[in-house]
mmCIF file of C-alpha atoms and ligand atoms in Angstrom:
data_model
loop_
_atom_site.group_PDB
_atom_site.id
_atom_site.type_symbol
_atom_site.label_atom_id
_atom_site.label_comp_id
_atom_site.label_asym_id
_atom_site.label_seq_id
_atom_site.Cartn_x
_atom_site.Cartn_y
_atom_site.Cartn_z
ATOM 1 C CA MET A 28 18.984 122.781 -42.236
ATOM 2 C CA ILE A 29 18.143 121.947 -38.602
ATOM 3 C CA ASN A 30 14.540 122.405 -37.511
ATOM 4 C CA THR A 31 14.224 123.681 -33.944
ATOM 5 C CA ALA A 32 11.413 121.224 -33.183
ATOM 6 C CA LEU A 33 13.866 118.376 -33.783
ATOM 7 C CA LYS A 34 16.149 116.874 -31.149
ATOM 8 C CA PRO A 35 19.851 117.625 -31.713
ATOM 9 C CA TYR A 36 20.724 114.177 -33.102
ATOM 10 C CA ASN A 37 18.014 114.479 -35.797
ATOM 11 C CA LYS A 38 18.247 116.373 -39.038
ATOM 12 C CA LYS A 39 16.191 117.733 -41.875
ATOM 13 C CA VAL A 40 17.398 117.652 -45.493
ATOM 14 C CA ASP A 41 15.630 119.651 -48.205
ATOM 15 C CA VAL A 42 15.664 117.555 -51.356
ATOM 16 C CA ASN A 43 13.874 120.255 -53.418
ATOM 17 C CA ASN A 44 11.221 122.921 -52.894
ATOM 18 C CA SER A 45 8.417 120.385 -52.476
ATOM 19 C CA PHE A 46 10.207 117.564 -50.660
ATOM 20 C CA SER A 47 12.144 117.391 -47.403
ATOM 21 C CA VAL A 48 13.356 114.366 -45.464
ATOM 22 C CA TYR A 49 13.653 114.208 -41.678
ATOM 23 C CA TYR A 50 16.138 111.625 -40.334
ATOM 24 C CA LEU A 51 15.399 110.594 -36.777
ATOM 25 C CA ASP A 52 18.455 108.888 -35.502
ATOM 26 C CA ASN A 53 17.410 107.745 -32.090
ATOM 27 C CA LYS A 54 20.281 105.360 -31.418
ATOM 28 C CA GLU A 55 20.523 106.394 -27.744
ATOM 29 C CA VAL A 56 17.196 104.808 -26.866
ATOM 30 C CA LYS A 57 16.632 102.365 -29.722
ATOM 31 C CA SER A 58 18.437 99.078 -30.035
ATOM 32 C CA THR A 59 20.508 98.606 -33.185
ATOM 33 C CA PHE A 60 20.301 95.889 -35.847
ATOM 34 C CA ALA A 61 23.344 94.181 -34.300
ATOM 35 C CA GLU A 62 21.842 94.176 -30.769
ATOM 36 C CA ASP A 63 18.496 92.877 -32.015
ATOM 37 C CA VAL A 64 20.115 90.132 -34.106
ATOM 38 C CA LYS A 65 22.215 89.061 -31.162
ATOM 39 C CA LYS A 66 19.262 88.983 -28.861
ATOM 40 C CA GLY A 67 17.055 87.065 -31.383
ATOM 41 C CA LEU A 68 19.581 84.461 -32.442
ATOM 42 C CA THR A 69 20.877 83.654 -28.951
ATOM 43 C CA ALA A 70 17.313 83.257 -27.588
ATOM 44 C CA GLU A 71 16.104 79.723 -26.762
ATOM 45 C CA ASN A 72 13.487 80.000 -29.518
ATOM 46 C CA LYS A 73 15.384 81.904 -32.213
ATOM 47 C CA TYR A 74 13.667 84.888 -33.855
ATOM 48 C CA LEU A 75 14.414 88.004 -35.972
ATOM 49 C CA LEU A 76 12.298 91.174 -36.029
ATOM 50 C CA PRO A 77 10.216 91.757 -39.208
ATOM 51 C CA LYS A 78 11.128 95.403 -39.456
ATOM 52 C CA TYR A 79 14.587 94.255 -40.605
ATOM 53 C CA PHE A 80 13.132 92.726 -43.804
ATOM 54 C CA TYR A 81 13.183 96.144 -45.414
ATOM 55 C CA ASP A 82 16.697 96.882 -46.604
ATOM 56 C CA ASN A 83 16.854 97.979 -50.246
ATOM 57 C CA GLU A 84 16.696 94.429 -51.556
ATOM 58 C CA GLY A 85 13.882 93.502 -49.125
ATOM 59 C CA SER A 86 11.794 96.529 -50.082
ATOM 60 C CA LEU A 87 12.148 95.587 -53.801
ATOM 61 C CA LEU A 88 11.213 92.018 -53.054
ATOM 62 C CA PHE A 89 8.144 93.184 -51.097
ATOM 63 C CA GLU A 90 6.985 95.148 -54.141
ATOM 64 C CA LYS A 91 7.353 91.953 -56.231
ATOM 65 C CA ILE A 92 5.335 89.959 -53.694
ATOM 66 C CA CYS A 93 2.515 92.497 -54.100
ATOM 67 C CA GLU A 94 2.387 91.617 -57.796
ATOM 68 C CA THR A 95 2.205 87.812 -57.363
ATOM 69 C CA GLU A 96 -1.020 86.050 -58.312
ATOM 70 C CA GLU A 97 -1.389 84.588 -54.819
ATOM 71 C CA TYR A 98 -0.858 87.752 -52.738
ATOM 72 C CA TYR A 99 -4.443 89.058 -52.762
ATOM 73 C CA VAL A 100 -3.737 91.548 -49.952
ATOM 74 C CA THR A 101 -2.377 94.490 -52.009
ATOM 75 C CA ARG A 102 -4.791 93.956 -54.936
ATOM 76 C CA THR A 103 -7.811 93.780 -52.689
ATOM 77 C CA GLU A 104 -6.895 96.842 -50.609
ATOM 78 C CA ALA A 105 -6.078 98.752 -53.820
ATOM 79 C CA SER A 106 -9.511 97.844 -55.243
ATOM 80 C CA ILE A 107 -11.260 99.179 -52.089
ATOM 81 C CA LEU A 108 -9.206 102.397 -52.213
ATOM 82 C CA LYS A 109 -9.921 102.836 -55.944
ATOM 83 C CA LYS A 110 -13.617 102.480 -55.344
ATOM 84 C CA TYR A 111 -14.020 104.407 -52.107
ATOM 85 C CA SER A 112 -11.274 106.978 -51.812
ATOM 86 C CA ILE A 113 -13.708 109.800 -52.717
ATOM 87 C CA ASP A 114 -15.970 108.618 -49.884
ATOM 88 C CA ILE A 115 -12.996 108.404 -47.501
ATOM 89 C CA ALA A 116 -12.051 111.935 -48.545
ATOM 90 C CA LYS A 117 -15.599 113.137 -47.809
ATOM 91 C CA TYR A 118 -15.178 111.964 -44.217
ATOM 92 C CA ASN A 119 -11.937 113.932 -44.125
ATOM 93 C CA HIS A 120 -12.915 117.019 -46.104
ATOM 94 C CA ASN A 121 -11.212 119.352 -43.590
ATOM 95 C CA LYS A 122 -7.829 117.605 -43.646
ATOM 96 C CA HIS A 123 -4.832 119.055 -45.464
ATOM 97 C CA LEU A 124 -2.320 116.847 -43.742
ATOM 98 C CA LEU A 125 -1.987 113.182 -44.678
ATOM 99 C CA VAL A 126 0.386 111.065 -42.552
ATOM 100 C CA GLU A 127 1.270 107.480 -43.529
ATOM 101 C CA LEU A 128 2.819 104.879 -41.246
ATOM 102 C CA GLY A 129 5.042 102.421 -43.147
ATOM 103 C CA SER A 130 4.418 104.072 -46.513
ATOM 104 C CA GLY A 131 6.722 101.824 -48.637
ATOM 105 C CA SER A 132 6.210 102.535 -52.319
ATOM 106 C CA SER A 133 3.143 104.776 -51.631
ATOM 107 C CA VAL A 134 1.488 103.235 -54.680
ATOM 108 C CA LYS A 135 -1.944 102.734 -53.122
ATOM 109 C CA THR A 136 -1.673 106.061 -51.297
ATOM 110 C CA ARG A 137 -2.072 107.732 -54.657
ATOM 111 C CA TYR A 138 -5.832 107.020 -54.600
ATOM 112 C CA ILE A 139 -6.199 108.825 -51.253
ATOM 113 C CA ILE A 140 -3.927 111.711 -52.271
ATOM 114 C CA ASP A 141 -5.916 112.278 -55.488
ATOM 115 C CA ALA A 142 -9.214 112.161 -53.628
ATOM 116 C CA LEU A 143 -8.066 114.553 -50.842
ATOM 117 C CA LYS A 144 -6.625 116.913 -53.429
ATOM 118 C CA GLU A 145 -10.141 117.494 -54.757
ATOM 119 C CA ASN A 146 -10.837 119.359 -51.510
ATOM 120 C CA SER A 147 -7.422 120.679 -50.753
ATOM 121 C CA ARG A 148 -5.058 122.160 -53.325
ATOM 122 C CA ASN A 149 -2.239 122.377 -50.777
ATOM 123 C CA LEU A 150 -2.110 118.861 -49.497
ATOM 124 C CA HIS A 151 0.865 118.019 -47.242
ATOM 125 C CA TYR A 152 1.863 114.326 -47.230
ATOM 126 C CA VAL A 153 4.055 112.946 -44.461
ATOM 127 C CA PRO A 154 5.238 109.375 -45.131
ATOM 128 C CA ILE A 155 7.010 107.592 -42.282
ATOM 129 C CA ASP A 156 9.170 104.557 -43.013
ATOM 130 C CA VAL A 157 12.342 102.848 -41.818
ATOM 131 C CA SER A 158 13.240 102.119 -45.451
ATOM 132 C CA ASP A 159 14.852 104.522 -48.001
ATOM 133 C CA ILE A 160 12.278 103.318 -50.481
ATOM 134 C CA MET A 161 10.198 106.203 -49.139
ATOM 135 C CA ILE A 162 12.658 108.686 -50.636
ATOM 136 C CA SER A 163 12.449 107.392 -54.197
ATOM 137 C CA SER A 164 8.659 106.980 -54.038
ATOM 138 C CA SER A 165 8.256 110.529 -52.639
ATOM 139 C CA LYS A 166 10.450 111.941 -55.392
ATOM 140 C CA GLN A 167 8.180 110.333 -57.935
ATOM 141 C CA LEU A 168 5.014 111.661 -56.225
ATOM 142 C CA VAL A 169 6.150 115.279 -56.100
ATOM 143 C CA SER A 170 7.269 115.122 -59.717
ATOM 144 C CA LYS A 171 3.819 113.835 -60.781
ATOM 145 C CA ILE A 172 1.390 115.717 -58.502
ATOM 146 C CA LYS A 173 1.256 119.466 -58.788
ATOM 147 C CA GLY A 174 1.099 121.368 -55.514
ATOM 148 C CA LEU A 175 1.851 118.345 -53.325
ATOM 149 C CA GLN A 176 4.219 119.066 -50.419
ATOM 150 C CA ILE A 177 6.011 116.065 -48.894
ATOM 151 C CA SER A 178 7.890 115.881 -45.572
ATOM 152 C CA GLY A 179 9.183 112.317 -45.337
ATOM 153 C CA ILE A 180 10.350 110.904 -42.024
ATOM 154 C CA ILE A 181 12.913 108.044 -41.892
ATOM 155 C CA ALA A 182 12.058 106.487 -38.527
ATOM 156 C CA GLU A 183 10.026 103.812 -36.808
ATOM 157 C CA TYR A 184 6.305 104.372 -36.480
ATOM 158 C CA GLU A 185 6.307 105.633 -32.864
ATOM 159 C CA GLU A 186 9.157 108.142 -33.216
ATOM 160 C CA GLY A 187 7.791 109.264 -36.562
ATOM 161 C CA ILE A 188 4.294 110.057 -35.244
ATOM 162 C CA GLU A 189 5.750 111.733 -32.202
ATOM 163 C CA CYS A 190 7.795 113.992 -34.493
ATOM 164 C CA VAL A 191 4.637 114.752 -36.562
ATOM 165 C CA SER A 192 2.810 115.810 -33.401
ATOM 166 C CA HIS A 193 5.602 118.317 -32.648
ATOM 167 C CA LEU A 194 6.096 119.650 -36.195
ATOM 168 C CA PHE A 195 2.626 119.922 -37.690
ATOM 169 C CA ASN A 196 -0.476 121.145 -35.979
ATOM 170 C CA GLU A 197 -3.201 121.112 -38.646
ATOM 171 C CA PRO A 198 -6.075 118.493 -38.683
ATOM 172 C CA LYS A 199 -4.719 115.218 -40.008
ATOM 173 C CA LEU A 200 -5.680 111.909 -41.525
ATOM 174 C CA ILE A 201 -3.244 109.121 -40.530
ATOM 175 C CA ILE A 202 -3.207 105.974 -42.695
ATOM 176 C CA PHE A 203 -1.746 102.574 -41.876
ATOM 177 C CA LEU A 204 -2.208 100.321 -44.928
ATOM 178 C CA GLY A 205 -1.162 96.879 -46.090
ATOM 179 C CA SER A 206 -2.415 95.249 -42.892
ATOM 180 C CA SER A 207 0.935 96.054 -41.307
ATOM 181 C CA ILE A 208 -1.139 96.186 -38.070
ATOM 182 C CA GLY A 209 -1.117 92.339 -38.447
ATOM 183 C CA ASN A 210 2.541 92.257 -37.430
ATOM 184 C CA PHE A 211 1.267 92.911 -33.903
ATOM 185 C CA ASP A 212 -0.776 90.393 -31.892
ATOM 186 C CA LEU A 213 -4.114 91.700 -30.647
ATOM 187 C CA PHE A 214 -2.726 92.930 -27.331
ATOM 188 C CA HIS A 215 0.087 94.897 -29.019
ATOM 189 C CA ALA A 216 -2.174 96.096 -31.813
ATOM 190 C CA GLU A 217 -4.433 97.617 -29.118
ATOM 191 C CA GLN A 218 -1.458 99.202 -27.365
ATOM 192 C CA PHE A 219 -0.081 100.510 -30.664
ATOM 193 C CA ILE A 220 -3.362 102.130 -31.823
ATOM 194 C CA ARG A 221 -3.885 103.571 -28.352
ATOM 195 C CA TYR A 222 -0.395 105.126 -28.541
ATOM 196 C CA ILE A 223 -1.149 106.577 -31.968
ATOM 197 C CA SER A 224 -4.446 108.001 -30.632
ATOM 198 C CA THR A 225 -2.451 109.923 -27.975
ATOM 199 C CA LYS A 226 -0.706 111.722 -30.845
ATOM 200 C CA MET A 227 -4.058 112.668 -32.464
ATOM 201 C CA ASN A 228 -5.987 115.892 -31.837
ATOM 202 C CA TYR A 229 -9.804 116.024 -31.590
ATOM 203 C CA GLY A 230 -11.221 115.547 -35.078
ATOM 204 C CA ASP A 231 -8.137 113.732 -36.430
ATOM 205 C CA SER A 232 -8.769 110.377 -38.143
ATOM 206 C CA LEU A 233 -6.937 107.131 -38.515
ATOM 207 C CA LEU A 234 -7.557 104.771 -41.458
ATOM 208 C CA VAL A 235 -6.285 101.234 -40.894
ATOM 209 C CA GLY A 236 -6.202 98.309 -43.311
ATOM 210 C CA PHE A 237 -7.093 94.913 -41.698
ATOM 211 C CA ASP A 238 -6.656 91.618 -43.467
ATOM 212 C CA MET A 239 -9.539 89.453 -42.364
ATOM 213 C CA VAL A 240 -9.622 85.757 -41.346
ATOM 214 C CA LYS A 241 -10.557 83.778 -44.433
ATOM 215 C CA ASP A 242 -10.211 80.393 -46.214
ATOM 216 C CA ILE A 243 -6.981 78.763 -44.970
ATOM 217 C CA ASN A 244 -5.975 77.757 -48.503
ATOM 218 C CA VAL A 245 -6.152 81.311 -49.713
ATOM 219 C CA LEU A 246 -4.044 82.430 -46.742
ATOM 220 C CA ASN A 247 -1.416 79.733 -47.071
ATOM 221 C CA ALA A 248 -1.060 80.328 -50.820
ATOM 222 C CA ALA A 249 -0.589 84.077 -50.345
ATOM 223 C CA TYR A 250 2.573 83.503 -48.317
ATOM 224 C CA ASN A 251 3.932 80.617 -50.407
ATOM 225 C CA ASP A 252 3.837 82.003 -53.982
ATOM 226 C CA LYS A 253 4.819 79.638 -56.790
ATOM 227 C CA GLU A 254 7.658 81.891 -57.993
ATOM 228 C CA GLY A 255 9.324 81.714 -54.570
ATOM 229 C CA ILE A 256 9.441 85.532 -54.074
ATOM 230 C CA THR A 257 8.148 85.345 -50.499
ATOM 231 C CA ALA A 258 10.759 82.723 -49.803
ATOM 232 C CA ALA A 259 13.489 85.048 -51.243
ATOM 233 C CA PHE A 260 12.122 87.918 -49.122
ATOM 234 C CA ASN A 261 12.325 85.770 -45.970
ATOM 235 C CA LEU A 262 15.843 84.440 -46.787
ATOM 236 C CA ASN A 263 17.044 87.983 -47.548
ATOM 237 C CA LEU A 264 17.129 88.624 -43.778
ATOM 238 C CA LEU A 265 20.102 86.234 -43.612
ATOM 239 C CA ASN A 266 21.704 88.009 -46.567
ATOM 240 C CA ARG A 267 21.320 91.305 -44.706
ATOM 241 C CA ILE A 268 23.054 89.834 -41.646
ATOM 242 C CA ASN A 269 25.875 88.565 -43.916
ATOM 243 C CA LYS A 270 26.266 91.983 -45.532
ATOM 244 C CA GLU A 271 25.847 94.297 -42.546
ATOM 245 C CA LEU A 272 27.186 92.154 -39.699
ATOM 246 C CA ASP A 273 29.817 90.090 -41.501
ATOM 247 C CA GLY A 274 27.961 86.807 -41.161
ATOM 248 C CA ASN A 275 28.503 83.587 -43.109
ATOM 249 C CA PHE A 276 25.014 82.185 -43.480
ATOM 250 C CA ASN A 277 24.834 79.796 -46.423
ATOM 251 C CA LEU A 278 21.304 80.532 -47.745
ATOM 252 C CA ASP A 279 21.190 77.079 -49.389
ATOM 253 C CA ASN A 280 21.190 75.594 -45.921
ATOM 254 C CA PHE A 281 17.918 77.264 -44.871
ATOM 255 C CA GLU A 282 14.386 77.042 -46.245
ATOM 256 C CA HIS A 283 11.312 79.231 -46.072
ATOM 257 C CA LEU A 284 8.369 77.940 -44.011
ATOM 258 C CA SER A 285 5.051 79.757 -43.833
ATOM 259 C CA PHE A 286 1.657 78.513 -42.620
ATOM 260 C CA PHE A 287 -1.598 79.730 -41.101
ATOM 261 C CA ASN A 288 -1.775 79.007 -37.332
ATOM 262 C CA THR A 289 -5.552 78.602 -36.896
ATOM 263 C CA GLU A 290 -5.547 78.839 -33.150
ATOM 264 C CA LYS A 291 -3.604 82.130 -33.116
ATOM 265 C CA LYS A 292 -5.264 83.426 -36.275
ATOM 266 C CA ARG A 293 -1.925 84.302 -37.853
ATOM 267 C CA ILE A 294 0.421 83.446 -40.701
ATOM 268 C CA GLU A 295 3.764 82.499 -39.272
ATOM 269 C CA MET A 296 6.972 82.826 -41.278
ATOM 270 C CA HIS A 297 10.088 80.919 -40.289
ATOM 271 C CA LEU A 298 13.458 80.039 -41.699
ATOM 272 C CA VAL A 299 14.314 76.390 -41.144
ATOM 273 C CA SER A 300 17.823 74.978 -40.886
ATOM 274 C CA LYS A 301 18.158 72.095 -43.296
ATOM 275 C CA THR A 302 21.071 70.586 -41.399
ATOM 276 C CA ASP A 303 23.081 70.751 -38.139
ATOM 277 C CA GLN A 304 25.322 73.772 -38.673
ATOM 278 C CA CYS A 305 27.260 76.642 -37.079
ATOM 279 C CA VAL A 306 27.110 80.212 -38.437
ATOM 280 C CA SER A 307 29.605 82.890 -37.407
ATOM 281 C CA ILE A 308 28.518 86.500 -37.237
ATOM 282 C CA ASN A 309 31.610 88.599 -36.635
ATOM 283 C CA GLY A 310 29.663 91.852 -36.154
ATOM 284 C CA ILE A 311 28.060 90.454 -32.999
ATOM 285 C CA ARG A 312 30.994 88.159 -32.039
ATOM 286 C CA GLU A 313 28.845 85.040 -31.977
ATOM 287 C CA VAL A 314 28.866 81.617 -33.482
ATOM 288 C CA ILE A 315 25.246 80.498 -33.680
ATOM 289 C CA LYS A 316 24.504 76.702 -33.591
ATOM 290 C CA PHE A 317 21.545 75.298 -35.422
ATOM 291 C CA LYS A 318 20.119 71.818 -35.156
ATOM 292 C CA LYS A 319 18.592 70.200 -38.205
ATOM 293 C CA ARG A 320 14.949 71.519 -38.626
ATOM 294 C CA GLU A 321 15.519 74.185 -35.963
ATOM 295 C CA LYS A 322 13.551 77.400 -36.841
ATOM 296 C CA ILE A 323 14.115 81.140 -36.748
ATOM 297 C CA HIS A 324 10.726 82.825 -36.364
ATOM 298 C CA THR A 325 10.776 85.847 -38.691
ATOM 299 C CA GLU A 326 7.229 87.219 -38.954
ATOM 300 C CA ASN A 327 3.672 86.959 -37.750
ATOM 301 C CA SER A 328 0.859 88.338 -39.868
ATOM 302 C CA HIS A 329 -2.313 88.324 -37.777
ATOM 303 C CA LYS A 330 -5.679 88.143 -39.441
ATOM 304 C CA PHE A 331 -8.731 89.903 -37.966
ATOM 305 C CA THR A 332 -12.414 89.472 -37.257
ATOM 306 C CA PRO A 333 -14.947 92.309 -36.882
ATOM 307 C CA GLU A 334 -15.020 91.641 -33.117
ATOM 308 C CA MET A 335 -11.215 92.100 -32.883
ATOM 309 C CA ILE A 336 -11.417 95.408 -34.765
ATOM 310 C CA ALA A 337 -14.209 96.653 -32.461
ATOM 311 C CA GLU A 338 -12.034 95.683 -29.454
ATOM 312 C CA ILE A 339 -9.086 97.674 -30.781
ATOM 313 C CA ALA A 340 -11.289 100.723 -31.299
ATOM 314 C CA ALA A 341 -12.769 100.456 -27.838
ATOM 315 C CA TYR A 342 -9.381 100.137 -26.150
ATOM 316 C CA SER A 343 -7.930 103.104 -28.037
ATOM 317 C CA ASN A 344 -10.849 105.369 -27.151
ATOM 318 C CA LEU A 345 -11.361 106.205 -30.760
ATOM 319 C CA HIS A 346 -14.748 106.386 -32.421
ATOM 320 C CA TYR A 347 -15.161 103.617 -35.037
ATOM 321 C CA SER A 348 -16.739 105.799 -37.752
ATOM 322 C CA LYS A 349 -16.995 103.640 -40.829
ATOM 323 C CA TYR A 350 -15.505 100.696 -42.714
ATOM 324 C CA TRP A 351 -15.132 99.829 -46.414
ATOM 325 C CA THR A 352 -14.685 96.338 -47.749
ATOM 326 C CA ASP A 353 -14.463 94.277 -50.986
ATOM 327 C CA GLU A 354 -17.018 91.820 -52.372
ATOM 328 C CA LYS A 355 -15.449 88.804 -50.699
ATOM 329 C CA ASN A 356 -14.955 90.651 -47.373
ATOM 330 C CA TYR A 357 -11.290 89.690 -47.597
ATOM 331 C CA PHE A 358 -10.043 93.061 -46.321
ATOM 332 C CA ASN A 359 -11.504 95.916 -44.256
ATOM 333 C CA LEU A 360 -10.411 99.548 -44.323
ATOM 334 C CA CYS A 361 -11.604 101.082 -41.042
ATOM 335 C CA LEU A 362 -11.837 104.731 -40.154
ATOM 336 C CA PHE A 363 -11.412 105.768 -36.489
ATOM 337 C CA THR A 364 -11.870 109.326 -35.279
ATOM 338 C CA LYS A 365 -10.702 111.057 -32.121
ATOM 339 C CA MET A 366 -13.825 112.631 -30.525
HETATM 340 C C1 SAM B 418 4.198 95.424 -45.563
HETATM 341 S S1 SAM B 418 5.041 96.857 -46.085
HETATM 342 C C2 SAM B 418 3.604 97.862 -46.541
HETATM 343 C C3 SAM B 418 3.947 98.985 -47.448
HETATM 344 C C4 SAM B 418 2.776 99.830 -47.891
HETATM 345 N N1 SAM B 418 2.158 100.533 -46.812
HETATM 346 C C5 SAM B 418 1.730 98.923 -48.570
HETATM 347 O O1 SAM B 418 0.617 98.833 -48.026
HETATM 348 O O2 SAM B 418 2.029 98.339 -49.608
HETATM 349 C C6 SAM B 418 5.560 97.547 -44.589
HETATM 350 C C7 SAM B 418 6.270 98.886 -44.722
HETATM 351 O O3 SAM B 418 6.455 99.423 -43.387
HETATM 352 C C8 SAM B 418 7.816 99.690 -43.187
HETATM 353 N N2 SAM B 418 8.074 99.329 -41.767
HETATM 354 C C9 SAM B 418 8.126 98.092 -41.204
HETATM 355 N N3 SAM B 418 8.299 98.167 -39.919
HETATM 356 C C10 SAM B 418 8.374 99.470 -39.599
HETATM 357 C C11 SAM B 418 8.525 100.231 -38.402
HETATM 358 N N4 SAM B 418 8.656 99.600 -37.218
HETATM 359 N N5 SAM B 418 8.536 101.567 -38.449
HETATM 360 C C12 SAM B 418 8.388 102.233 -39.651
HETATM 361 N N6 SAM B 418 8.259 101.581 -40.852
HETATM 362 C C13 SAM B 418 8.197 100.219 -40.814
HETATM 363 C C14 SAM B 418 8.610 98.835 -44.154
HETATM 364 O O4 SAM B 418 9.842 99.444 -44.484
HETATM 365 C C15 SAM B 418 7.647 98.780 -45.345
HETATM 366 O O5 SAM B 418 7.846 99.836 -46.257
#
């Protein structure tokens, strides 16, 4: 079924009475995986974009990272949501529309959904994600939560929220969890939140999870778990290139490197070539040369201070209403409102 608010190249599929999926296929203006890989691997300082971590295998590996002893991020944010979701819902008592950017497995979202449902029997949840993991998690949610309506959007954040602003007009709470905001540096985080704010109506709220600057040993351990799951997640990017772009990366010839860059307040993830080598990627018609110890930069995960959060709020013209944190102040969940 085609919705008239959608552009012709997009489509809506009704999975069942309670769950529909919108596919936004914006290939005309968005670069493809092949184009981005070519650009990143032929650059002087090689890089790959972190949004490409999340194929099926990558999404499953991310879920496993969340369960590792060292990755405090998910556990801490979940503990704040468990404790304060009722309070968060009080600030959003008039909202029947919950939109989530980068929803993934939606596990932590359950706390917010349950709390909002206390005020609203007909809650409408709109998860936006580039990964199909959103479809399986949404199917589970609708089967478990009576009266929940889900309209999932397979798209990048910006296109997804733009689509929401066309399709749904009721007051909304937008959530952006997991400190995914940390994938942007401060300048781009400000630009991103400002863009999101342009898609908000007066009274709409935005709840963002920020991972805070903390003890460097805690940070380094979180991205270098003993079981090597983060390493496998990072290396899976090369696997994805092999599978989707007919590449011949030998994963044994690369290693995971992750460390906290104190000056830039960010965890950096890289893949390091263990040897001089050439890799062919037929799908982009390139042979990529690597020198021994040469790096591919795969992700930044910026950590925040209260001053940085206040700066983001000021730039976006949103009112910084309230924040919730844990005992160690490892993580802040901040609520911004359009006024
Ligand atoms: C770090 S995970 C966080 C998942 C979940 N929100 C959580 O807190 O556990 C990031 C999620 O955002 C999605 N994602 C990454 N980049 C994206 C983008 N540019 N647009 C939409 N989704 C994106 C990924 O597929 C993944 O599910």
